C-alpha angles and dihedrals in degrees: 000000000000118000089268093065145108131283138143125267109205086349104308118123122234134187090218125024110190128183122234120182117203129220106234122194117257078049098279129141128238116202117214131173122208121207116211134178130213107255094027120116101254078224097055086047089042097055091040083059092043096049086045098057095029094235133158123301088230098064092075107092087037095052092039090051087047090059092043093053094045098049088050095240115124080181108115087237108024114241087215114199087055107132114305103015136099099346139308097084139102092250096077100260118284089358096111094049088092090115119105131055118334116249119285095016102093108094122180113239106194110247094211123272112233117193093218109027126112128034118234129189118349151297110225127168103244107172127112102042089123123122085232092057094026083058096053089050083052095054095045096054087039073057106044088038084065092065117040133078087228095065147157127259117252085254101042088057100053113013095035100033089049103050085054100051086051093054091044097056088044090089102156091053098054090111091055094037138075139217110226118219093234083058092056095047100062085061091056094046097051083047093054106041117018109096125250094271096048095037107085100081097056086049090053089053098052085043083069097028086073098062092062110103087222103040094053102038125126099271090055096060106110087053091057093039080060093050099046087046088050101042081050089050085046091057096046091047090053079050091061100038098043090129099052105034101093120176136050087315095093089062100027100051086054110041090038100054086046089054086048089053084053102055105039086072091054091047127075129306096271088060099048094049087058095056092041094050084053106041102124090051092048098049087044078051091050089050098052084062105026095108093049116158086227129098091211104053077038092065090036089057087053100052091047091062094041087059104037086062094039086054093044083050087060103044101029097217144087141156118276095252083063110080098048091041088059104040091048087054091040086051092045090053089050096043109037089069091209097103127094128237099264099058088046092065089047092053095043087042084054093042089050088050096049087053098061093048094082147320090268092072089039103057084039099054091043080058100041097045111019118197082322092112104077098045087046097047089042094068081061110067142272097304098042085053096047082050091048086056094047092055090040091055092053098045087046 
């Protein structure tokens, strides 16, 4: 054993013990040891540690990097058992991970704690997955079916239709339910196919669908990529056909496919790696209708980019069009005066969280707003304000 191996801590075994001394306020030292295990996310070690000595949130990245650096592993999750680590090469087992910090030298400095920022988890729209609203959707596509070329089948329209919109308003039974193929791909098939005046309702039902655990898994996520790049061609087509798409359409295609954005994110993994795969569309999508004269398309906007953040938080990389993109939506809701508190603190809660995604966001928005935040999200409340320091503070 070198400094760097293994040991026990209250009797649990480890394949690495570090030692970890805190900063404790009055200027004394607190002297921790973490235990890790070849094959564990250094996250997941680091927030066990964290939860066990009831430290700063904060601490996190910088835990999780220490163990990184000491058990020789620069991999976001360390395939442990790669040459010289952990055994089976020709340097003796864990004998070469002696890089990193000696013992006793790696002291915990808080990151600071901010009480907005930032986002976690995800805003979805959730309402309507009742079987008194779900029934009125139904109706409207029976109604609309009736009347296309591009139409359902007799049984895809009743049996099938109406096993999904039962399974849909059972909201308290999703994690005991499942979402059949030949249900999903109804959806797919209005959205296709329906014109720009008959296809809302199919776009409201695949806004709820993808809340479903089994509807948006993994396995699911070329169905969803279809989806997201149909509910985008939909947009653009609205766009071209302003003149001639009356009805409820002009409001409804938009804010429907922006709720859908939303709560992709929310649903299952599937889901998410669509709307990941297609970020740049779906923010190009955001800015067609970003100065909407709706109140409704106004808050979905919003929600987009407040998950979109909160998602490039979690996975820590995006393409190079990204940060720009962002920044320039996040500046049009701030500046076009027409959007409600609410989705203002949506928008300064998504600016905060870009922000803490990396130092790219972070030099481009000093550039891009100057010291403009705090006196904007000031004229929005109290939250909106408490959000706009915050920003401010980072960005200082």
């Amino acid at each position: 054993g070198n400094s760097n191996g293994g040991g026990t801590i209250n009797g649990v075994s480890y394949d690495f013990v570090f030692p970890i001394e805190i900063d404790v306020p009055g200027g004394g030292i607190q002297k921790l040891q973490i235990g890790y295990n070849n094959g564990e996310n250094p996250f997941v070690t680091a927030q066990a540690f964290i939860d066990e000595h009831m430290l700063d949130q904060g601490y996190l990245a910088q835990i999780a990097d220490y163990i990184r650096t000491r058990v020789g592993q620069d991999g976001y999750v360390p395939t442990i058992g790669a040459e010289g680590v952990g055994g089976g090469s020709s340097s003796g087992g864990g004998a070469s991970v002696g890089t990193g910090p000696s013992p006793m030298d790696y002291t915990l400095t808080p990151t600071p704690a901010y009480q907005h920022l930032p986002m976690r988890g995800y805003k979805s729209f959730e309402a309507g997955a009742d079987m008194k609203t779900l029934t009125k959707v139904s109706k409207k596509i029976t109604e609309f079916n009736s009347a296309l070329n591009t139409n359902l089948s007799s049984d895809e329209v009743t049996t099938v239709l109406g096993n999904l919109v039962s399974t849909i308003a059972s909201t308290n039974r999703y994690h005991a339910t499942t979402i059949s193929d030949a249900e999903l791909s109804i959806i797919l098939k209005m959205m296709k196919h329906w014109t720009l005046v008959n296809v809302f309702p199919a776009m409201d039902l695949a806004r709820l669908v993808v809340l479903h655990p089994d509807a948006s898994q993994m396995k699911r996520s070329e169905f969803w990529n279809e989806i997201v790049c149909t509910a985008i061609e939909k947009c653009d087509l609205l766009l071209q056909n302003l003149n001639t798409v009356e009805g409820p359409a002009k409001v409804a295609i938009p804010m429907l496919s922006l709720r859908l954005f939303a709560n992709s994110f929310r649903g299952g993994s599937g889901s998410q790696l669509a709307v990941e795969s297609h970020l740049a569309r779906i923010l190009n999508c955001v800015d067609k209708f970003i100065t909407s004269d709706n109140k409704n398309v106004r808050l979905a906007a919003a929600t987009v980019l407040l998950n979109v953040s909160s998602h490039l938080k979690s996975i820590g990389k995006y393409d190079a069009s990204i940060p720009d993109l962002f920044l320039s939506l996040v500046a049009k809701v701030l500046n076009c005066g027409n959007y409600e508190t609410e989705a203002i603190v949506r928008t300064l809660v998504a600016l905060g969280t870009a922000l803490l995604v990396d130092d790219v966001f972070v030099q481009k928005a000093k550039s891009l707003f100057g010291e403009s935040i705090q006196p904007l999200a000031s004229q929005h409340g109290g939250k909106a304000a408490s959000v706009g320091a915050e920003i401010t503070q980072i960005l200082s």
